[in-house]
mmCIF file of C-alpha atoms in Angstrom:
data_model
loop_
_atom_site.group_PDB
_atom_site.id
_atom_site.type_symbol
_atom_site.label_atom_id
_atom_site.label_comp_id
_atom_site.label_asym_id
_atom_site.label_seq_id
_atom_site.Cartn_x
_atom_site.Cartn_y
_atom_site.Cartn_z
ATOM 1 C CA MET A 338 -73.963 -27.832 -17.314
ATOM 2 C CA SER A 339 -70.241 -27.070 -17.572
ATOM 3 C CA THR A 340 -68.145 -25.125 -20.087
ATOM 4 C CA ALA A 341 -65.190 -25.802 -18.311
ATOM 5 C CA PRO A 342 -62.302 -26.972 -20.060
ATOM 6 C CA ALA A 343 -61.405 -30.346 -19.119
ATOM 7 C CA GLY A 344 -58.935 -30.384 -16.080
ATOM 8 C CA ARG A 345 -59.614 -26.839 -15.402
ATOM 9 C CA ASN A 346 -60.509 -25.589 -11.831
ATOM 10 C CA PRO A 347 -62.462 -22.815 -11.876
ATOM 11 C CA GLY A 348 -61.164 -21.541 -8.337
ATOM 12 C CA SER A 349 -57.824 -20.963 -8.938
ATOM 13 C CA GLY A 350 -56.309 -17.511 -10.117
ATOM 14 C CA ARG A 351 -57.894 -14.357 -9.530
ATOM 15 C CA LEU A 352 -61.114 -14.527 -12.059
ATOM 16 C CA LEU A 353 -63.880 -12.662 -12.275
ATOM 17 C CA LEU A 354 -67.253 -14.780 -11.310
ATOM 18 C CA THR A 355 -70.280 -13.388 -13.344
ATOM 19 C CA ILE A 356 -73.955 -15.171 -12.340
ATOM 20 C CA THR A 357 -76.548 -14.461 -15.343
ATOM 21 C CA PRO A 358 -79.750 -15.785 -14.681
ATOM 22 C CA ASN A 359 -81.633 -15.142 -17.778
ATOM 23 C CA ALA A 360 -78.924 -15.898 -20.419
ATOM 24 C CA ALA A 361 -79.806 -15.531 -23.982
ATOM 25 C CA VAL A 362 -79.023 -16.756 -27.341
ATOM 26 C CA ASP A 363 -78.672 -13.331 -28.638
ATOM 27 C CA ILE A 364 -79.223 -12.730 -32.348
ATOM 28 C CA THR A 365 -78.514 -9.022 -33.778
ATOM 29 C CA TYR A 366 -79.980 -8.304 -37.455
ATOM 30 C CA ARG A 367 -78.606 -4.828 -39.158
ATOM 31 C CA VAL A 368 -81.080 -4.094 -41.600
ATOM 32 C CA ASP A 369 -80.812 -0.941 -43.431
ATOM 33 C CA GLY A 370 -84.196 1.441 -43.639
ATOM 34 C CA PHE A 371 -86.163 -0.923 -41.309
ATOM 35 C CA GLN A 372 -89.782 -0.329 -41.621
ATOM 36 C CA LEU A 373 -92.662 -1.494 -39.880
ATOM 37 C CA ASN A 374 -94.992 -4.134 -42.049
ATOM 38 C CA ARG A 375 -92.201 -5.102 -44.209
ATOM 39 C CA VAL A 376 -90.294 -7.767 -45.459
ATOM 40 C CA HIS A 377 -86.561 -7.272 -44.908
ATOM 41 C CA ARG A 378 -83.312 -9.563 -45.543
ATOM 42 C CA PRO A 379 -80.596 -8.215 -43.071
ATOM 43 C CA ALA A 380 -77.962 -7.110 -44.075
ATOM 44 C CA GLU A 381 -75.784 -8.595 -41.495
ATOM 45 C CA THR A 382 -76.452 -11.090 -38.781
ATOM 46 C CA ARG A 383 -74.029 -12.047 -35.173
ATOM 47 C CA THR A 384 -75.367 -14.532 -32.936
ATOM 48 C CA LEU A 385 -73.855 -15.278 -29.839
ATOM 49 C CA ALA A 386 -74.097 -16.014 -26.504
ATOM 50 C CA GLY A 387 -76.159 -13.396 -24.275
ATOM 51 C CA GLY A 388 -77.715 -11.596 -21.122
ATOM 52 C CA LYS A 389 -75.702 -8.744 -19.426
ATOM 53 C CA GLY A 390 -73.210 -11.141 -16.956
ATOM 54 C CA ILE A 391 -72.061 -13.032 -20.279
ATOM 55 C CA ASN A 392 -71.277 -9.763 -22.129
ATOM 56 C CA VAL A 393 -69.341 -8.596 -18.567
ATOM 57 C CA ALA A 394 -67.036 -11.909 -18.591
ATOM 58 C CA ARG A 395 -66.942 -11.824 -22.576
ATOM 59 C CA VAL A 396 -65.406 -8.104 -22.054
ATOM 60 C CA TYR A 397 -63.391 -8.949 -19.138
ATOM 61 C CA ARG A 398 -61.711 -11.568 -20.773
ATOM 62 C CA GLU A 399 -60.639 -9.321 -23.900
ATOM 63 C CA LEU A 400 -58.790 -6.800 -21.393
ATOM 64 C CA GLY A 401 -57.077 -9.666 -20.694
ATOM 65 C CA GLY A 402 -58.532 -10.587 -17.285
ATOM 66 C CA GLN A 403 -60.389 -14.045 -16.426
ATOM 67 C CA ALA A 404 -63.623 -14.778 -16.109
ATOM 68 C CA PHE A 405 -65.719 -17.681 -15.237
ATOM 69 C CA ALA A 406 -69.285 -17.385 -16.167
ATOM 70 C CA SER A 407 -72.566 -19.014 -13.808
ATOM 71 C CA GLY A 408 -76.295 -18.626 -14.058
ATOM 72 C CA PHE A 409 -79.728 -20.739 -15.624
ATOM 73 C CA LEU A 410 -79.258 -22.516 -18.220
ATOM 74 C CA GLY A 411 -81.707 -25.093 -20.398
ATOM 75 C CA GLY A 412 -82.709 -26.508 -22.912
ATOM 76 C CA ARG A 413 -81.375 -25.889 -27.094
ATOM 77 C CA ASN A 414 -80.835 -22.803 -26.450
ATOM 78 C CA GLY A 415 -78.874 -23.158 -23.307
ATOM 79 C CA ARG A 416 -76.508 -25.732 -25.089
ATOM 80 C CA LEU A 417 -76.089 -23.220 -27.416
ATOM 81 C CA VAL A 418 -75.121 -21.006 -25.182
ATOM 82 C CA ALA A 419 -72.847 -23.122 -23.583
ATOM 83 C CA ARG A 420 -70.707 -24.522 -26.882
ATOM 84 C CA SER A 421 -71.036 -20.478 -28.069
ATOM 85 C CA LEU A 422 -69.112 -19.946 -24.510
ATOM 86 C CA GLN A 423 -66.730 -22.726 -25.036
ATOM 87 C CA ARG A 424 -66.137 -21.632 -28.258
ATOM 88 C CA GLN A 425 -64.382 -17.996 -26.630
ATOM 89 C CA GLY A 426 -62.922 -19.532 -24.429
ATOM 90 C CA ILE A 427 -65.005 -18.357 -20.932
ATOM 91 C CA PRO A 428 -65.132 -21.777 -18.826
ATOM 92 C CA GLY A 429 -68.562 -21.684 -16.657
ATOM 93 C CA ARG A 430 -70.698 -23.987 -14.572
ATOM 94 C CA PHE A 431 -75.010 -23.172 -14.909
ATOM 95 C CA ALA A 432 -77.559 -24.452 -13.071
ATOM 96 C CA ARG A 433 -80.015 -26.541 -15.763
ATOM 97 C CA THR A 434 -83.808 -25.918 -15.930
ATOM 98 C CA ALA A 435 -86.620 -27.185 -17.037
ATOM 99 C CA GLY A 436 -87.813 -24.925 -19.963
ATOM 100 C CA GLU A 437 -85.821 -23.384 -22.510
ATOM 101 C CA SER A 438 -83.014 -20.144 -22.475
ATOM 102 C CA ARG A 439 -84.717 -17.755 -23.814
ATOM 103 C CA THR A 440 -83.562 -15.993 -27.636
ATOM 104 C CA CYS A 441 -83.455 -12.089 -27.901
ATOM 105 C CA ILE A 442 -83.286 -10.087 -31.180
ATOM 106 C CA CYS A 443 -82.585 -6.957 -31.640
ATOM 107 C CA ILE A 444 -83.073 -5.156 -35.380
ATOM 108 C CA VAL A 445 -80.323 -2.444 -35.969
ATOM 109 C CA ASP A 446 -80.928 0.633 -38.352
ATOM 110 C CA PRO A 447 -77.927 2.073 -39.190
ATOM 111 C CA LEU A 448 -79.567 4.847 -41.589
ATOM 112 C CA ALA A 449 -82.035 5.683 -38.873
ATOM 113 C CA ARG A 450 -79.700 5.600 -35.962
ATOM 114 C CA THR A 451 -82.807 3.216 -34.499
ATOM 115 C CA GLN A 452 -82.497 -0.499 -32.713
ATOM 116 C CA THR A 453 -85.189 -2.113 -31.819
ATOM 117 C CA GLU A 454 -85.445 -5.165 -29.325
ATOM 118 C CA VAL A 455 -87.484 -8.231 -28.717
ATOM 119 C CA ASN A 456 -86.694 -9.933 -25.519
ATOM 120 C CA GLU A 457 -88.555 -12.757 -24.444
ATOM 121 C CA PRO A 458 -89.142 -13.325 -20.794
ATOM 122 C CA GLY A 459 -87.201 -16.619 -19.799
ATOM 123 C CA PRO A 460 -88.166 -19.738 -18.747
ATOM 124 C CA GLU A 461 -90.200 -20.434 -15.951
ATOM 125 C CA VAL A 462 -88.209 -21.475 -12.883
ATOM 126 C CA SER A 463 -88.658 -23.162 -10.088
ATOM 127 C CA ALA A 464 -88.503 -23.111 -6.262
ATOM 128 C CA HIS A 465 -86.029 -25.999 -6.527
ATOM 129 C CA GLU A 466 -84.153 -24.527 -9.754
ATOM 130 C CA VAL A 467 -83.595 -21.324 -7.600
ATOM 131 C CA GLU A 468 -81.881 -23.162 -4.732
ATOM 132 C CA ARG A 469 -79.882 -25.480 -7.127
ATOM 133 C CA LEU A 470 -78.399 -22.023 -8.336
ATOM 134 C CA CYS A 471 -77.732 -20.935 -4.971
ATOM 135 C CA ALA A 472 -76.213 -23.956 -4.368
ATOM 136 C CA LEU A 473 -74.040 -23.571 -7.113
ATOM 137 C CA VAL A 474 -73.120 -20.469 -6.202
ATOM 138 C CA ARG A 475 -72.200 -21.337 -2.574
ATOM 139 C CA ARG A 476 -69.701 -24.322 -3.499
ATOM 140 C CA LEU A 477 -67.917 -21.762 -6.275
ATOM 141 C CA LEU A 478 -67.043 -18.806 -3.847
ATOM 142 C CA GLY A 479 -66.605 -21.554 -1.425
ATOM 143 C CA ARG A 480 -63.219 -22.550 -3.663
ATOM 144 C CA GLY A 481 -61.438 -19.143 -3.265
ATOM 145 C CA GLY A 482 -59.807 -17.267 -5.621
ATOM 146 C CA TRP A 483 -62.635 -14.907 -6.719
ATOM 147 C CA SER A 484 -61.383 -11.170 -7.046
ATOM 148 C CA TRP A 485 -65.821 -10.348 -7.796
ATOM 149 C CA LEU A 486 -68.949 -11.551 -8.079
ATOM 150 C CA VAL A 487 -70.909 -10.133 -10.461
ATOM 151 C CA LEU A 488 -74.888 -10.300 -10.685
ATOM 152 C CA CYS A 489 -76.143 -8.685 -13.726
ATOM 153 C CA GLY A 490 -79.426 -8.823 -15.438
ATOM 154 C CA SER A 491 -83.161 -8.951 -15.493
ATOM 155 C CA LEU A 492 -84.324 -12.359 -13.652
ATOM 156 C CA PRO A 493 -86.669 -15.164 -15.334
ATOM 157 C CA PRO A 494 -90.621 -15.349 -14.339
ATOM 158 C CA GLY A 495 -90.432 -17.011 -10.767
ATOM 159 C CA ALA A 496 -87.563 -16.369 -9.931
ATOM 160 C CA PRO A 497 -87.953 -14.346 -6.677
ATOM 161 C CA PRO A 498 -87.000 -10.821 -6.669
ATOM 162 C CA TRP A 499 -84.506 -11.255 -3.414
ATOM 163 C CA LEU A 500 -82.321 -13.470 -5.478
ATOM 164 C CA TYR A 501 -79.541 -10.958 -5.605
ATOM 165 C CA ALA A 502 -79.673 -9.898 -2.347
ATOM 166 C CA HIS A 503 -79.083 -13.788 -1.092
ATOM 167 C CA LEU A 504 -76.641 -14.001 -3.849
ATOM 168 C CA ILE A 505 -74.814 -10.606 -2.287
ATOM 169 C CA GLU A 506 -74.759 -11.797 1.013
ATOM 170 C CA THR A 507 -72.975 -15.184 0.425
ATOM 171 C CA ALA A 508 -70.518 -13.476 -1.794
ATOM 172 C CA ARG A 509 -70.018 -11.449 1.842
ATOM 173 C CA ARG A 510 -70.130 -14.425 3.917
ATOM 174 C CA ALA A 511 -67.297 -16.041 1.389
ATOM 175 C CA GLY A 512 -65.498 -12.724 1.145
ATOM 176 C CA VAL A 513 -65.939 -12.300 -2.346
ATOM 177 C CA PRO A 514 -67.230 -8.370 -2.799
ATOM 178 C CA ALA A 515 -70.013 -8.312 -5.139
ATOM 179 C CA ALA A 516 -71.414 -6.063 -8.060
ATOM 180 C CA LEU A 517 -74.602 -5.214 -9.010
ATOM 181 C CA ASP A 518 -75.894 -4.193 -12.298
ATOM 182 C CA ALA A 519 -79.623 -5.220 -12.549
ATOM 183 C CA SER A 520 -83.241 -3.348 -12.644
ATOM 184 C CA GLY A 521 -86.878 -2.890 -10.789
ATOM 185 C CA GLU A 522 -87.453 -4.925 -7.617
ATOM 186 C CA ALA A 523 -84.232 -7.611 -8.285
ATOM 187 C CA LEU A 524 -82.021 -4.104 -7.777
ATOM 188 C CA ARG A 525 -84.085 -2.540 -5.032
ATOM 189 C CA GLU A 526 -83.866 -5.507 -2.930
ATOM 190 C CA GLY A 527 -79.888 -6.059 -4.742
ATOM 191 C CA LEU A 528 -79.390 -2.406 -3.347
ATOM 192 C CA ALA A 529 -80.939 -3.179 -0.003
ATOM 193 C CA ALA A 530 -78.080 -5.813 0.879
ATOM 194 C CA ARG A 531 -75.224 -3.280 0.511
ATOM 195 C CA PRO A 532 -73.198 -4.685 -2.587
ATOM 196 C CA ALA A 533 -69.500 -3.397 -3.177
ATOM 197 C CA LEU A 534 -70.633 -1.850 -6.377
ATOM 198 C CA ALA A 535 -73.647 -1.128 -7.683
ATOM 199 C CA LYS A 536 -73.914 -0.061 -11.482
ATOM 200 C CA PRO A 537 -77.471 1.248 -12.225
ATOM 201 C CA ASN A 538 -77.934 3.273 -15.530
ATOM 202 C CA LEU A 539 -80.056 7.064 -15.117
ATOM 203 C CA VAL A 540 -83.864 5.180 -15.577
ATOM 204 C CA GLU A 541 -82.334 2.356 -12.835
ATOM 205 C CA LEU A 542 -81.036 4.904 -10.689
ATOM 206 C CA GLY A 543 -84.238 6.803 -10.376
ATOM 207 C CA HIS A 544 -86.377 3.830 -10.112
ATOM 208 C CA ALA A 545 -84.208 3.322 -6.553
ATOM 209 C CA ALA A 546 -84.733 6.805 -5.645
ATOM 210 C CA GLY A 547 -88.446 6.496 -6.315
ATOM 211 C CA ARG A 548 -88.327 8.918 -8.198
ATOM 212 C CA ALA A 549 -87.447 10.404 -11.934
ATOM 213 C CA LEU A 550 -84.243 12.056 -11.853
ATOM 214 C CA ALA A 551 -84.158 15.426 -14.768
ATOM 215 C CA THR A 552 -80.501 16.509 -13.496
ATOM 216 C CA LEU A 553 -76.895 15.601 -13.043
ATOM 217 C CA PRO A 554 -77.671 17.410 -9.677
ATOM 218 C CA ASP A 555 -80.815 14.991 -8.744
ATOM 219 C CA ALA A 556 -78.821 11.691 -9.899
ATOM 220 C CA LEU A 557 -75.581 12.904 -7.934
ATOM 221 C CA GLU A 558 -78.470 13.398 -4.786
ATOM 222 C CA ALA A 559 -79.407 10.056 -5.446
ATOM 223 C CA ALA A 560 -75.993 8.079 -5.730
ATOM 224 C CA ARG A 561 -74.543 9.744 -2.794
ATOM 225 C CA ARG A 562 -77.630 8.809 -1.084
ATOM 226 C CA LEU A 563 -77.247 4.908 -1.977
ATOM 227 C CA ARG A 564 -73.628 5.120 -0.801
ATOM 228 C CA GLY A 565 -74.484 6.030 2.420
ATOM 229 C CA THR A 566 -76.308 3.308 2.867
ATOM 230 C CA GLY A 567 -72.839 0.901 3.333
ATOM 231 C CA ILE A 568 -72.577 0.698 -0.743
ATOM 232 C CA GLU A 569 -68.717 1.549 -1.674
ATOM 233 C CA ARG A 570 -68.831 2.325 -4.542
ATOM 234 C CA VAL A 571 -72.212 3.776 -6.836
ATOM 235 C CA VAL A 572 -71.576 4.324 -10.448
ATOM 236 C CA VAL A 573 -73.964 5.384 -12.797
ATOM 237 C CA THR A 574 -73.676 5.551 -16.397
ATOM 238 C CA LEU A 575 -74.964 8.095 -19.064
ATOM 239 C CA GLY A 576 -75.751 6.752 -21.889
ATOM 240 C CA GLY A 577 -74.425 8.962 -24.386
ATOM 241 C CA ASP A 578 -73.001 11.365 -22.142
ATOM 242 C CA GLY A 579 -70.782 9.130 -20.819
ATOM 243 C CA ALA A 580 -70.931 8.400 -16.542
ATOM 244 C CA PHE A 581 -70.134 9.211 -13.346
ATOM 245 C CA CYS A 582 -69.009 7.670 -10.000
ATOM 246 C CA VAL A 583 -69.574 8.372 -6.403
ATOM 247 C CA GLY A 584 -66.246 6.399 -4.731
ATOM 248 C CA PRO A 585 -64.697 5.906 -1.272
ATOM 249 C CA ARG A 586 -61.981 8.485 -1.937
ATOM 250 C CA GLY A 587 -63.707 10.756 -4.278
ATOM 251 C CA GLU A 588 -66.551 11.515 -6.689
ATOM 252 C CA TRP A 589 -65.933 12.157 -10.989
ATOM 253 C CA ARG A 590 -67.444 12.765 -14.104
ATOM 254 C CA CYS A 591 -65.957 11.666 -17.235
ATOM 255 C CA GLY A 592 -68.036 12.732 -20.936
ATOM 256 C CA ALA A 593 -68.291 9.964 -23.810
ATOM 257 C CA PRO A 594 -65.190 10.042 -26.716
ATOM 258 C CA ALA A 595 -66.853 10.598 -30.040
ATOM 259 C CA ILE A 596 -67.985 7.548 -32.040
ATOM 260 C CA ARG A 597 -69.626 6.311 -34.955
ATOM 261 C CA PHE A 598 -72.586 4.443 -33.718
ATOM 262 C CA VAL A 599 -74.048 1.742 -34.143
ATOM 263 C CA SER A 600 -75.971 -0.186 -31.055
ATOM 264 C CA ALA A 601 -76.081 0.647 -27.754
ATOM 265 C CA VAL A 602 -76.814 -3.128 -26.837
ATOM 266 C CA GLY A 603 -74.038 -4.015 -24.502
ATOM 267 C CA SER A 604 -72.027 -0.646 -23.749
ATOM 268 C CA GLY A 605 -73.065 -0.665 -20.004
ATOM 269 C CA ASP A 606 -71.879 -4.542 -19.558
ATOM 270 C CA SER A 607 -68.690 -3.213 -21.244
ATOM 271 C CA PHE A 608 -68.645 -0.544 -18.945
ATOM 272 C CA LEU A 609 -68.853 -2.511 -15.748
ATOM 273 C CA ALA A 610 -66.017 -5.209 -17.320
ATOM 274 C CA ALA A 611 -63.763 -2.496 -17.856
ATOM 275 C CA TYR A 612 -64.176 -0.386 -14.425
ATOM 276 C CA LEU A 613 -64.111 -3.850 -12.350
ATOM 277 C CA TRP A 614 -60.342 -4.761 -14.907
ATOM 278 C CA ALA A 615 -59.174 -1.686 -13.392
ATOM 279 C CA LEU A 616 -59.945 -2.197 -10.007
ATOM 280 C CA ASP A 617 -58.265 -5.730 -9.998
ATOM 281 C CA LYS A 618 -55.105 -3.474 -11.679
ATOM 282 C CA GLY A 619 -55.257 -1.332 -8.412
ATOM 283 C CA GLN A 620 -56.064 1.669 -9.941
ATOM 284 C CA GLY A 621 -58.617 3.905 -8.776
ATOM 285 C CA ASP A 622 -62.100 5.335 -9.446
ATOM 286 C CA ARG A 623 -60.986 7.640 -12.126
ATOM 287 C CA GLU A 624 -58.971 5.486 -13.958
ATOM 288 C CA ALA A 625 -61.662 2.832 -14.062
ATOM 289 C CA LEU A 626 -63.960 5.775 -14.782
ATOM 290 C CA VAL A 627 -61.971 6.101 -18.050
ATOM 291 C CA LEU A 628 -61.713 2.664 -19.024
ATOM 292 C CA GLY A 629 -65.319 1.942 -18.594
ATOM 293 C CA VAL A 630 -66.478 4.911 -20.722
ATOM 294 C CA GLY A 631 -63.843 4.048 -23.470
ATOM 295 C CA ALA A 632 -65.328 0.376 -23.075
ATOM 296 C CA GLY A 633 -69.159 0.992 -23.510
ATOM 297 C CA ALA A 634 -68.001 3.724 -26.550
ATOM 298 C CA ALA A 635 -66.404 0.952 -27.989
ATOM 299 C CA ASN A 636 -68.803 -1.607 -28.051
ATOM 300 C CA ALA A 637 -71.333 1.134 -29.333
ATOM 301 C CA GLU A 638 -69.363 0.798 -32.678
ATOM 302 C CA VAL A 639 -69.811 -2.754 -33.212
ATOM 303 C CA TYR A 640 -72.743 -5.162 -33.788
ATOM 304 C CA GLY A 641 -73.242 -7.534 -31.231
ATOM 305 C CA ALA A 642 -72.571 -6.952 -27.025
ATOM 306 C CA GLY A 643 -69.374 -7.499 -25.960
ATOM 307 C CA LEU A 644 -67.604 -7.681 -29.131
ATOM 308 C CA CYS A 645 -65.952 -4.255 -28.722
ATOM 309 C CA SER A 646 -61.727 -5.422 -29.076
ATOM 310 C CA ARG A 647 -58.982 -4.359 -26.384
ATOM 311 C CA GLU A 648 -57.019 -1.932 -28.387
ATOM 312 C CA ARG A 649 -60.039 0.304 -29.206
ATOM 313 C CA ILE A 650 -61.220 0.048 -25.956
ATOM 314 C CA LEU A 651 -57.790 1.499 -24.851
ATOM 315 C CA GLY A 652 -58.006 3.769 -27.693
ATOM 316 C CA LEU A 653 -61.455 5.577 -27.228
ATOM 317 C CA ALA A 654 -60.292 5.670 -23.043
ATOM 318 C CA ASP A 655 -56.873 7.980 -24.146
ATOM 319 C CA GLN A 656 -59.449 10.395 -25.480
ATOM 320 C CA ALA A 657 -61.761 10.337 -22.348
ATOM 321 C CA ARG A 658 -61.335 13.119 -20.000
ATOM 322 C CA PRO A 659 -62.425 12.796 -16.379
ATOM 323 C CA ALA A 660 -63.268 15.600 -13.984
ATOM 324 C CA GLU A 661 -63.334 15.557 -10.258
ATOM 325 C CA ILE A 662 -66.640 16.738 -8.812
ATOM 326 C CA ARG A 663 -66.232 18.661 -5.788
ATOM 327 C CA PRO A 664 -67.191 18.261 -2.558
ATOM 328 C CA GLY A 665 -70.789 19.631 -2.137
ATOM 329 C CA ALA A 666 -71.302 20.068 -5.258
ATOM 330 C CA ARG A 667 -74.438 19.792 -6.960
#
């Protein structure tokens, strides 16, 4: 299943290649005063192609980069996702599944400042379908011209937990750095394959470390241990508290600027897109962290994942104040 415009060579130029194994139709309802056991009529509805890698591609493109989307798609929802990507100008090529791609619903109540998510598990994928995706990624990587392979989100039922690790190794053989944003066993196995960049949130970092991380010093220690395994960059998002990075030329922390909060859905994806975009522009981790925090904050101001504007991202990044973490600091 392809979303590439006619005649386009997806391997031409320097593109971000995003893999979303569990893509979705994302529906966001704005319901003022949402309550359980009540009938509600949303004040606003947004429907668009979703899944973490697709969100990354959307924001990366908004910043001025080129992105190419891949993963699994199936059924009517899969066709809706493909058409949505075409409308947004995001080319892609997907492995088909016999099962229906999932729907994810988010109910945002701006009055109570709550968000309620109902995410379907996704289609059951077969071993043959997994191999089809792996073969597709191998072919795409073999064409060259990719800046990063970005592996994002949950795996659908039936997908082996080693899938991300396998694709990281595939990217390494093709000379393409891999960025990983996952959770659970897929994250743990993916980290063991040593991606060039890992972007867990605080909870995911704790799961990878095998313990709860109650303080920033605990999180820093866990991130340093991960980097010591051969991962070049460990970048940890902290929600409304910003993010920090442990990289090859230092460690930085950056708080989030003040915003009018709407929804956090997609903020981590927006952060990752901006971080990679900055690195691709030759900027260092400090600048990438600042831009990432600006993108995460800009995303949190709007309904729908990855719909923040370049102008707002840059404006909020200008308000961010990074601080270097001194060697040995706890």
